[in-house]
Short mmCIF file of N, CA and C in Angstrom, two decimals:
data_model
loop_
_atom_site.label_atom_id
_atom_site.label_comp_id
_atom_site.label_asym_id
_atom_site.label_seq_id
_atom_site.Cartn_x
_atom_site.Cartn_y
_atom_site.Cartn_z
N MET A 1 -0.20 -29.89 -8.50
CA MET A 1 0.27 -29.24 -7.29
C MET A 1 -0.24 -30.00 -6.09
N THR A 2 0.61 -30.14 -5.12
CA THR A 2 0.20 -30.82 -3.89
C THR A 2 -0.03 -29.79 -2.79
N GLU A 3 -0.48 -30.29 -1.67
CA GLU A 3 -0.74 -29.43 -0.53
C GLU A 3 0.56 -28.90 0.04
N ILE A 4 0.58 -27.63 0.44
CA ILE A 4 1.76 -27.05 1.05
C ILE A 4 1.78 -27.46 2.52
N VAL A 5 2.83 -28.13 2.91
CA VAL A 5 3.02 -28.67 4.26
C VAL A 5 1.71 -29.33 4.70
N ASP A 6 1.18 -28.93 5.83
CA ASP A 6 -0.07 -29.53 6.30
C ASP A 6 -1.07 -28.46 6.70
N HIS A 7 -1.02 -27.32 6.06
CA HIS A 7 -1.89 -26.20 6.43
C HIS A 7 -3.19 -26.16 5.63
N GLY A 8 -3.39 -27.12 4.76
CA GLY A 8 -4.63 -27.18 4.00
C GLY A 8 -4.65 -26.31 2.76
N VAL A 9 -3.51 -25.78 2.36
CA VAL A 9 -3.45 -24.92 1.18
C VAL A 9 -3.13 -25.81 -0.02
N THR A 10 -4.15 -26.10 -0.80
CA THR A 10 -3.99 -26.99 -1.94
C THR A 10 -3.60 -26.21 -3.19
N GLY A 11 -3.23 -26.93 -4.22
CA GLY A 11 -2.93 -26.29 -5.51
C GLY A 11 -4.12 -25.52 -6.03
N LYS A 12 -5.32 -26.04 -5.81
CA LYS A 12 -6.53 -25.34 -6.23
C LYS A 12 -6.65 -23.98 -5.52
N ILE A 13 -6.38 -23.95 -4.26
CA ILE A 13 -6.45 -22.69 -3.48
C ILE A 13 -5.36 -21.73 -3.96
N ILE A 14 -4.17 -22.25 -4.21
CA ILE A 14 -3.08 -21.40 -4.70
C ILE A 14 -3.46 -20.76 -6.03
N ARG A 15 -4.04 -21.54 -6.93
CA ARG A 15 -4.49 -20.97 -8.21
C ARG A 15 -5.57 -19.92 -7.99
N GLU A 16 -6.46 -20.15 -7.03
CA GLU A 16 -7.55 -19.22 -6.77
C GLU A 16 -7.07 -17.88 -6.21
N ILE A 17 -6.01 -17.91 -5.41
CA ILE A 17 -5.53 -16.65 -4.80
C ILE A 17 -4.41 -15.99 -5.59
N SER A 18 -3.85 -16.70 -6.55
CA SER A 18 -2.69 -16.16 -7.28
C SER A 18 -2.98 -14.82 -7.94
N GLU A 19 -4.10 -14.71 -8.63
CA GLU A 19 -4.40 -13.46 -9.33
C GLU A 19 -4.63 -12.30 -8.36
N PRO A 20 -5.52 -12.43 -7.36
CA PRO A 20 -5.72 -11.28 -6.48
C PRO A 20 -4.47 -10.91 -5.68
N VAL A 21 -3.73 -11.91 -5.21
CA VAL A 21 -2.52 -11.59 -4.44
C VAL A 21 -1.46 -10.98 -5.34
N GLY A 22 -1.32 -11.50 -6.55
CA GLY A 22 -0.37 -10.93 -7.50
C GLY A 22 -0.71 -9.49 -7.85
N LEU A 23 -1.99 -9.23 -8.13
CA LEU A 23 -2.42 -7.86 -8.42
C LEU A 23 -2.18 -6.93 -7.23
N LEU A 24 -2.46 -7.41 -6.06
CA LEU A 24 -2.23 -6.62 -4.85
C LEU A 24 -0.76 -6.24 -4.73
N MET A 25 0.12 -7.19 -4.93
CA MET A 25 1.56 -6.91 -4.81
C MET A 25 2.04 -5.94 -5.89
N ILE A 26 1.62 -6.17 -7.11
CA ILE A 26 2.03 -5.29 -8.22
C ILE A 26 1.48 -3.88 -8.02
N ASN A 27 0.21 -3.79 -7.68
CA ASN A 27 -0.38 -2.46 -7.48
C ASN A 27 0.27 -1.72 -6.32
N CYS A 28 0.62 -2.43 -5.25
CA CYS A 28 1.31 -1.77 -4.14
C CYS A 28 2.68 -1.25 -4.57
N THR A 29 3.32 -1.95 -5.49
CA THR A 29 4.59 -1.47 -6.04
C THR A 29 4.36 -0.17 -6.82
N PHE A 30 3.31 -0.14 -7.64
CA PHE A 30 2.99 1.08 -8.38
C PHE A 30 2.62 2.23 -7.43
N ILE A 31 1.91 1.92 -6.37
CA ILE A 31 1.55 2.94 -5.38
C ILE A 31 2.81 3.50 -4.74
N GLU A 32 3.70 2.62 -4.35
CA GLU A 32 4.94 3.07 -3.70
C GLU A 32 5.75 3.95 -4.65
N GLN A 33 5.82 3.59 -5.93
CA GLN A 33 6.52 4.41 -6.91
C GLN A 33 5.86 5.78 -7.04
N ALA A 34 4.53 5.81 -7.07
CA ALA A 34 3.82 7.08 -7.19
C ALA A 34 4.04 7.96 -5.96
N LEU A 35 4.03 7.36 -4.77
CA LEU A 35 4.27 8.14 -3.55
C LEU A 35 5.68 8.71 -3.54
N SER A 36 6.64 7.95 -4.03
CA SER A 36 8.02 8.46 -4.14
C SER A 36 8.08 9.64 -5.10
N ALA A 37 7.39 9.50 -6.23
CA ALA A 37 7.37 10.59 -7.22
C ALA A 37 6.70 11.84 -6.62
N ILE A 38 5.61 11.65 -5.91
CA ILE A 38 4.91 12.79 -5.29
C ILE A 38 5.84 13.50 -4.32
N PHE A 39 6.58 12.74 -3.54
CA PHE A 39 7.52 13.36 -2.60
C PHE A 39 8.54 14.21 -3.35
N GLU A 40 9.12 13.66 -4.40
CA GLU A 40 10.14 14.39 -5.16
C GLU A 40 9.56 15.61 -5.86
N ILE A 41 8.38 15.46 -6.44
CA ILE A 41 7.74 16.56 -7.18
C ILE A 41 7.40 17.72 -6.25
N THR A 42 7.00 17.40 -5.02
CA THR A 42 6.55 18.45 -4.09
C THR A 42 7.65 18.92 -3.14
N ALA A 43 8.83 18.37 -3.24
CA ALA A 43 9.90 18.67 -2.28
C ALA A 43 10.18 20.17 -2.15
N ASP A 44 10.27 20.88 -3.26
CA ASP A 44 10.56 22.32 -3.20
C ASP A 44 9.46 23.07 -2.44
N GLU A 45 8.21 22.70 -2.68
CA GLU A 45 7.10 23.36 -1.98
C GLU A 45 7.12 23.04 -0.49
N VAL A 46 7.46 21.82 -0.15
CA VAL A 46 7.52 21.41 1.25
C VAL A 46 8.59 22.22 1.97
N TYR A 47 9.76 22.32 1.38
CA TYR A 47 10.85 23.06 2.02
C TYR A 47 10.58 24.56 2.02
N ALA A 48 9.95 25.07 0.96
CA ALA A 48 9.61 26.49 0.90
C ALA A 48 8.59 26.85 1.98
N ALA A 49 7.76 25.88 2.36
CA ALA A 49 6.75 26.11 3.41
C ALA A 49 7.36 25.97 4.80
N GLY A 50 8.67 25.74 4.85
CA GLY A 50 9.35 25.61 6.14
C GLY A 50 9.16 24.26 6.79
N ARG A 51 8.70 23.29 6.05
CA ARG A 51 8.48 21.93 6.58
C ARG A 51 9.70 21.08 6.31
N LYS A 52 9.97 20.23 7.23
CA LYS A 52 11.08 19.30 7.06
C LYS A 52 10.48 17.89 7.08
N VAL A 53 10.52 17.26 5.94
CA VAL A 53 10.06 15.89 5.81
C VAL A 53 11.22 15.10 5.22
N ARG A 54 11.67 14.11 5.99
CA ARG A 54 12.78 13.29 5.49
C ARG A 54 12.33 12.41 4.34
N ARG A 55 13.23 12.17 3.41
CA ARG A 55 12.92 11.31 2.26
C ARG A 55 12.49 9.94 2.78
N PRO A 56 11.29 9.53 2.41
CA PRO A 56 10.77 8.24 2.89
C PRO A 56 11.32 7.08 2.07
N PHE A 57 11.51 5.94 2.74
CA PHE A 57 12.03 4.76 2.03
C PHE A 57 11.03 3.62 1.99
N GLY A 58 10.44 3.26 3.10
CA GLY A 58 9.46 2.17 3.10
C GLY A 58 8.06 2.70 2.84
N LEU A 59 7.14 1.80 2.58
CA LEU A 59 5.76 2.20 2.30
C LEU A 59 5.15 2.93 3.49
N ASP A 60 5.40 2.46 4.70
CA ASP A 60 4.89 3.16 5.90
C ASP A 60 5.36 4.61 5.92
N ASP A 61 6.65 4.81 5.70
CA ASP A 61 7.21 6.17 5.71
C ASP A 61 6.63 7.03 4.59
N LYS A 62 6.40 6.40 3.44
CA LYS A 62 5.85 7.15 2.31
C LYS A 62 4.41 7.57 2.58
N ILE A 63 3.64 6.72 3.23
CA ILE A 63 2.27 7.06 3.60
C ILE A 63 2.27 8.24 4.58
N LYS A 64 3.13 8.16 5.59
CA LYS A 64 3.21 9.24 6.60
C LYS A 64 3.67 10.55 5.96
N ALA A 65 4.68 10.49 5.12
CA ALA A 65 5.21 11.70 4.48
C ALA A 65 4.16 12.33 3.58
N CYS A 66 3.47 11.51 2.81
CA CYS A 66 2.44 12.02 1.90
C CYS A 66 1.33 12.70 2.70
N GLY A 67 0.92 12.11 3.79
CA GLY A 67 -0.10 12.72 4.64
C GLY A 67 0.33 14.06 5.17
N LYS A 68 1.58 14.15 5.64
CA LYS A 68 2.10 15.41 6.17
C LYS A 68 2.17 16.49 5.09
N ILE A 69 2.62 16.11 3.92
CA ILE A 69 2.78 17.06 2.83
C ILE A 69 1.45 17.73 2.50
N PHE A 70 0.42 16.92 2.32
CA PHE A 70 -0.86 17.48 1.87
C PHE A 70 -1.67 18.09 3.01
N ARG A 71 -1.28 17.80 4.23
CA ARG A 71 -1.93 18.42 5.39
C ARG A 71 -1.31 19.77 5.73
N ASN A 72 -0.03 19.93 5.46
CA ASN A 72 0.71 21.07 6.00
C ASN A 72 1.26 22.08 4.99
N VAL A 73 1.14 21.81 3.72
CA VAL A 73 1.68 22.73 2.72
C VAL A 73 0.51 23.44 2.04
N ASP A 74 0.43 24.74 2.23
CA ASP A 74 -0.73 25.51 1.76
C ASP A 74 -1.01 25.34 0.27
N THR A 75 0.03 25.27 -0.54
CA THR A 75 -0.20 25.17 -1.99
C THR A 75 -0.74 23.80 -2.40
N LEU A 76 -0.73 22.84 -1.49
CA LEU A 76 -1.19 21.49 -1.81
C LEU A 76 -2.44 21.08 -1.03
N VAL A 77 -2.86 21.93 -0.09
CA VAL A 77 -3.93 21.56 0.83
C VAL A 77 -5.26 21.28 0.13
N HIS A 78 -5.46 21.80 -1.08
CA HIS A 78 -6.71 21.53 -1.79
C HIS A 78 -6.84 20.05 -2.20
N HIS A 79 -5.75 19.31 -2.14
CA HIS A 79 -5.77 17.87 -2.42
C HIS A 79 -5.97 17.06 -1.13
N LYS A 80 -5.92 17.74 0.00
CA LYS A 80 -5.86 17.08 1.31
C LYS A 80 -6.94 16.02 1.52
N GLU A 81 -8.19 16.38 1.29
CA GLU A 81 -9.30 15.46 1.60
C GLU A 81 -9.19 14.17 0.79
N ALA A 82 -8.98 14.29 -0.50
CA ALA A 82 -8.87 13.10 -1.36
C ALA A 82 -7.65 12.27 -0.98
N VAL A 83 -6.53 12.94 -0.72
CA VAL A 83 -5.31 12.22 -0.36
C VAL A 83 -5.50 11.49 0.96
N GLN A 84 -6.04 12.16 1.97
CA GLN A 84 -6.23 11.53 3.28
C GLN A 84 -7.16 10.33 3.17
N SER A 85 -8.24 10.47 2.42
CA SER A 85 -9.18 9.36 2.25
C SER A 85 -8.50 8.16 1.59
N ASN A 86 -7.72 8.41 0.55
CA ASN A 86 -7.03 7.33 -0.14
C ASN A 86 -5.91 6.73 0.71
N LEU A 87 -5.26 7.55 1.52
CA LEU A 87 -4.23 7.01 2.43
C LEU A 87 -4.85 6.10 3.47
N GLN A 88 -6.04 6.43 3.96
CA GLN A 88 -6.74 5.56 4.92
C GLN A 88 -7.05 4.20 4.29
N GLN A 89 -7.52 4.22 3.06
CA GLN A 89 -7.78 2.95 2.35
C GLN A 89 -6.49 2.18 2.13
N LEU A 90 -5.43 2.91 1.79
CA LEU A 90 -4.14 2.27 1.56
C LEU A 90 -3.63 1.58 2.82
N LYS A 91 -3.83 2.17 3.96
CA LYS A 91 -3.39 1.54 5.21
C LYS A 91 -4.08 0.19 5.41
N LYS A 92 -5.34 0.10 5.04
CA LYS A 92 -6.08 -1.17 5.16
C LYS A 92 -5.56 -2.20 4.17
N VAL A 93 -5.34 -1.77 2.94
CA VAL A 93 -4.81 -2.67 1.91
C VAL A 93 -3.41 -3.14 2.29
N LYS A 94 -2.64 -2.25 2.87
CA LYS A 94 -1.26 -2.55 3.24
C LYS A 94 -1.18 -3.69 4.27
N VAL A 95 -2.16 -3.78 5.15
CA VAL A 95 -2.18 -4.86 6.14
C VAL A 95 -2.20 -6.21 5.43
N ILE A 96 -3.04 -6.32 4.41
CA ILE A 96 -3.12 -7.59 3.68
C ILE A 96 -1.85 -7.82 2.87
N ARG A 97 -1.35 -6.78 2.24
CA ARG A 97 -0.10 -6.89 1.47
C ARG A 97 1.05 -7.31 2.37
N ASP A 98 1.19 -6.64 3.52
CA ASP A 98 2.28 -6.96 4.45
C ASP A 98 2.14 -8.37 5.02
N THR A 99 0.91 -8.78 5.27
CA THR A 99 0.69 -10.12 5.81
C THR A 99 1.16 -11.18 4.82
N PHE A 100 0.83 -11.00 3.55
CA PHE A 100 1.29 -11.95 2.54
C PHE A 100 2.80 -11.86 2.33
N ALA A 101 3.33 -10.67 2.36
CA ALA A 101 4.76 -10.50 2.10
C ALA A 101 5.63 -10.98 3.26
N HIS A 102 5.14 -10.82 4.47
CA HIS A 102 6.01 -11.06 5.64
C HIS A 102 5.48 -12.09 6.63
N GLY A 103 4.24 -12.53 6.44
CA GLY A 103 3.65 -13.49 7.38
C GLY A 103 3.90 -14.92 6.95
N THR A 104 3.47 -15.84 7.80
CA THR A 104 3.58 -17.26 7.54
C THR A 104 2.20 -17.88 7.70
N VAL A 105 1.78 -18.65 6.74
CA VAL A 105 0.47 -19.30 6.83
C VAL A 105 0.51 -20.31 7.98
N SER A 106 -0.42 -20.15 8.92
CA SER A 106 -0.55 -21.10 10.02
C SER A 106 -1.57 -22.17 9.68
N ARG A 107 -2.68 -21.72 9.05
CA ARG A 107 -3.71 -22.68 8.65
C ARG A 107 -4.64 -22.03 7.62
N PHE A 108 -5.34 -22.90 6.92
CA PHE A 108 -6.37 -22.46 5.98
C PHE A 108 -7.63 -23.23 6.31
N GLU A 109 -8.72 -22.51 6.48
CA GLU A 109 -10.01 -23.14 6.78
C GLU A 109 -10.83 -23.16 5.50
N GLU A 110 -10.94 -24.32 4.91
CA GLU A 110 -11.59 -24.44 3.61
C GLU A 110 -13.06 -24.03 3.66
N ALA A 111 -13.76 -24.38 4.71
CA ALA A 111 -15.20 -24.07 4.79
C ALA A 111 -15.46 -22.56 4.76
N SER A 112 -14.62 -21.80 5.46
CA SER A 112 -14.82 -20.34 5.50
C SER A 112 -13.91 -19.60 4.53
N THR A 113 -13.02 -20.32 3.86
CA THR A 113 -11.99 -19.77 2.96
C THR A 113 -11.18 -18.67 3.64
N VAL A 114 -10.78 -18.93 4.88
CA VAL A 114 -10.00 -17.97 5.65
C VAL A 114 -8.61 -18.53 5.93
N PHE A 115 -7.61 -17.69 5.62
CA PHE A 115 -6.23 -17.99 5.97
C PHE A 115 -5.94 -17.37 7.33
N THR A 116 -5.17 -18.07 8.14
CA THR A 116 -4.65 -17.50 9.37
C THR A 116 -3.13 -17.45 9.21
N PHE A 117 -2.58 -16.25 9.39
CA PHE A 117 -1.14 -16.04 9.27
C PHE A 117 -0.55 -15.73 10.63
N SER A 118 0.66 -16.15 10.86
CA SER A 118 1.45 -15.69 11.99
C SER A 118 2.34 -14.58 11.47
N VAL A 119 2.29 -13.43 12.13
CA VAL A 119 3.04 -12.27 11.67
C VAL A 119 3.87 -11.74 12.83
N VAL A 120 5.14 -11.49 12.57
CA VAL A 120 6.02 -10.91 13.57
C VAL A 120 5.76 -9.42 13.66
N ASN A 121 5.64 -8.92 14.86
CA ASN A 121 5.47 -7.48 15.07
C ASN A 121 6.83 -6.81 14.87
N PRO A 122 7.01 -6.03 13.78
CA PRO A 122 8.33 -5.46 13.48
C PRO A 122 8.76 -4.37 14.45
N GLU A 123 7.82 -3.84 15.20
CA GLU A 123 8.15 -2.76 16.14
C GLU A 123 8.40 -3.28 17.55
N ASP A 124 8.40 -4.58 17.71
CA ASP A 124 8.58 -5.20 19.02
C ASP A 124 9.97 -5.84 19.06
N ASP A 125 10.79 -5.41 19.99
CA ASP A 125 12.14 -5.96 20.12
C ASP A 125 12.15 -7.45 20.46
N HIS A 126 11.03 -7.95 20.98
CA HIS A 126 10.96 -9.36 21.36
C HIS A 126 10.41 -10.23 20.23
N HIS A 127 10.09 -9.61 19.11
CA HIS A 127 9.61 -10.32 17.93
C HIS A 127 8.40 -11.21 18.23
N THR A 128 7.45 -10.67 18.97
CA THR A 128 6.25 -11.42 19.28
C THR A 128 5.41 -11.63 18.02
N LEU A 129 4.68 -12.72 18.01
CA LEU A 129 3.82 -13.05 16.89
C LEU A 129 2.38 -12.68 17.22
N HIS A 130 1.65 -12.29 16.19
CA HIS A 130 0.22 -12.16 16.34
C HIS A 130 -0.42 -12.80 15.11
N GLU A 131 -1.69 -13.12 15.23
CA GLU A 131 -2.38 -13.76 14.13
C GLU A 131 -3.17 -12.74 13.33
N VAL A 132 -3.17 -12.94 12.01
CA VAL A 132 -3.98 -12.13 11.11
C VAL A 132 -4.80 -13.11 10.27
N ARG A 133 -6.11 -12.89 10.23
CA ARG A 133 -7.01 -13.74 9.46
C ARG A 133 -7.51 -12.97 8.24
N ILE A 134 -7.40 -13.59 7.07
CA ILE A 134 -7.81 -12.95 5.83
C ILE A 134 -8.58 -13.96 4.98
N SER A 135 -9.77 -13.56 4.57
CA SER A 135 -10.56 -14.43 3.70
C SER A 135 -10.15 -14.22 2.25
N ILE A 136 -10.46 -15.21 1.43
CA ILE A 136 -10.17 -15.08 0.00
C ILE A 136 -10.96 -13.90 -0.57
N GLU A 137 -12.18 -13.70 -0.11
CA GLU A 137 -12.99 -12.57 -0.58
C GLU A 137 -12.32 -11.24 -0.25
N ASN A 138 -11.76 -11.11 0.95
CA ASN A 138 -11.06 -9.87 1.31
C ASN A 138 -9.79 -9.68 0.50
N MET A 139 -9.17 -10.78 0.07
CA MET A 139 -8.01 -10.66 -0.82
C MET A 139 -8.45 -10.04 -2.15
N ARG A 140 -9.59 -10.50 -2.66
CA ARG A 140 -10.10 -9.95 -3.92
C ARG A 140 -10.46 -8.47 -3.77
N ILE A 141 -11.09 -8.13 -2.67
CA ILE A 141 -11.46 -6.73 -2.42
C ILE A 141 -10.21 -5.86 -2.32
N ALA A 142 -9.20 -6.34 -1.62
CA ALA A 142 -7.94 -5.58 -1.48
C ALA A 142 -7.26 -5.40 -2.83
N ALA A 143 -7.32 -6.42 -3.68
CA ALA A 143 -6.72 -6.30 -5.02
C ALA A 143 -7.43 -5.22 -5.82
N GLU A 144 -8.76 -5.20 -5.76
CA GLU A 144 -9.52 -4.17 -6.48
C GLU A 144 -9.24 -2.78 -5.92
N MET A 145 -9.21 -2.68 -4.59
CA MET A 145 -8.91 -1.39 -3.97
C MET A 145 -7.51 -0.92 -4.34
N SER A 146 -6.56 -1.85 -4.37
CA SER A 146 -5.18 -1.47 -4.69
C SER A 146 -5.08 -0.91 -6.10
N TYR A 147 -5.88 -1.45 -7.01
CA TYR A 147 -5.88 -0.92 -8.38
C TYR A 147 -6.39 0.52 -8.40
N SER A 148 -7.49 0.77 -7.70
CA SER A 148 -8.04 2.13 -7.61
C SER A 148 -7.04 3.08 -6.96
N LEU A 149 -6.37 2.61 -5.93
CA LEU A 149 -5.39 3.45 -5.23
C LEU A 149 -4.18 3.74 -6.12
N ALA A 150 -3.71 2.73 -6.84
CA ALA A 150 -2.58 2.95 -7.75
C ALA A 150 -2.96 3.97 -8.81
N THR A 151 -4.16 3.86 -9.34
CA THR A 151 -4.63 4.81 -10.34
C THR A 151 -4.70 6.22 -9.75
N PHE A 152 -5.25 6.35 -8.55
CA PHE A 152 -5.36 7.67 -7.91
C PHE A 152 -3.99 8.30 -7.70
N PHE A 153 -3.07 7.58 -7.08
CA PHE A 153 -1.77 8.17 -6.75
C PHE A 153 -0.92 8.42 -8.00
N GLN A 154 -1.02 7.56 -9.01
CA GLN A 154 -0.28 7.82 -10.25
C GLN A 154 -0.84 9.05 -10.96
N LYS A 155 -2.16 9.21 -10.96
CA LYS A 155 -2.77 10.39 -11.58
C LYS A 155 -2.38 11.65 -10.79
N LEU A 156 -2.38 11.55 -9.49
CA LEU A 156 -1.99 12.70 -8.67
C LEU A 156 -0.55 13.11 -8.97
N ALA A 157 0.34 12.15 -9.05
CA ALA A 157 1.74 12.46 -9.37
C ALA A 157 1.84 13.12 -10.75
N THR A 158 1.11 12.58 -11.71
CA THR A 158 1.12 13.16 -13.07
C THR A 158 0.56 14.58 -13.05
N ASP A 159 -0.56 14.77 -12.37
CA ASP A 159 -1.16 16.11 -12.28
C ASP A 159 -0.22 17.11 -11.62
N LEU A 160 0.46 16.69 -10.57
CA LEU A 160 1.40 17.58 -9.89
C LEU A 160 2.58 17.93 -10.80
N MET A 161 3.04 16.96 -11.55
CA MET A 161 4.15 17.19 -12.47
C MET A 161 3.72 18.13 -13.59
N GLN A 162 2.55 17.91 -14.15
CA GLN A 162 2.07 18.75 -15.25
C GLN A 162 1.79 20.17 -14.81
N ARG A 163 1.45 20.36 -13.58
CA ARG A 163 1.21 21.69 -13.06
C ARG A 163 2.50 22.50 -13.12
N GLU A 164 3.61 21.81 -12.99
CA GLU A 164 4.92 22.47 -13.03
C GLU A 164 5.42 22.66 -14.46
N THR A 165 5.14 21.65 -15.31
CA THR A 165 5.78 21.65 -16.63
C THR A 165 4.81 21.86 -17.77
N GLY A 166 3.53 21.66 -17.54
CA GLY A 166 2.55 21.72 -18.60
C GLY A 166 2.33 20.34 -19.18
N PRO A 167 1.17 20.09 -19.79
CA PRO A 167 0.83 18.75 -20.26
C PRO A 167 1.69 18.22 -21.39
N ASP A 168 2.36 19.10 -22.14
CA ASP A 168 3.15 18.62 -23.28
C ASP A 168 4.60 18.32 -22.94
N ASP A 169 5.02 18.65 -21.73
CA ASP A 169 6.41 18.42 -21.32
C ASP A 169 6.43 17.32 -20.27
N ARG A 170 6.50 16.09 -20.75
CA ARG A 170 6.40 14.95 -19.84
C ARG A 170 7.68 14.66 -19.07
N HIS A 171 8.78 15.26 -19.44
CA HIS A 171 10.06 14.94 -18.79
C HIS A 171 10.64 16.13 -18.05
N GLY A 172 9.86 17.16 -17.83
CA GLY A 172 10.32 18.32 -17.05
C GLY A 172 11.34 19.07 -17.78
#
């Protein structure tokens, strides 16, 4: 493998980040699937509580909807603290995931093992860029956190489903 353009990202660096970045991306996919399932599983309770939460499509919307559900629906509020704590961690992990998914590497500093990305602000009509700096160590930490978060949200979805159907009826 050769260096990518002239940003200092060598084949060795690509091999070093492949596993944590790959795990981060895969785990975020599992998290997003679990958040979608949680929304569907709790929809009747949300509407019965008089709340109107639109079906979320992107990860940002799913995070917001999940927070609202567990904050505002009395039958689910006992999960609130754990859900809110995990959503806060997810927001941090999401920054790294979004930076890799949507940013462009501007440079890599080998001595500090820090990547600098240029990222377009999606909420800005002028498409201004800002820089995001991520170290290889923070990539590893985010990958580990994403695994814990995927496990938490998948277990929560399963627990919510089983509460409705019982542990032996996995398909409702």
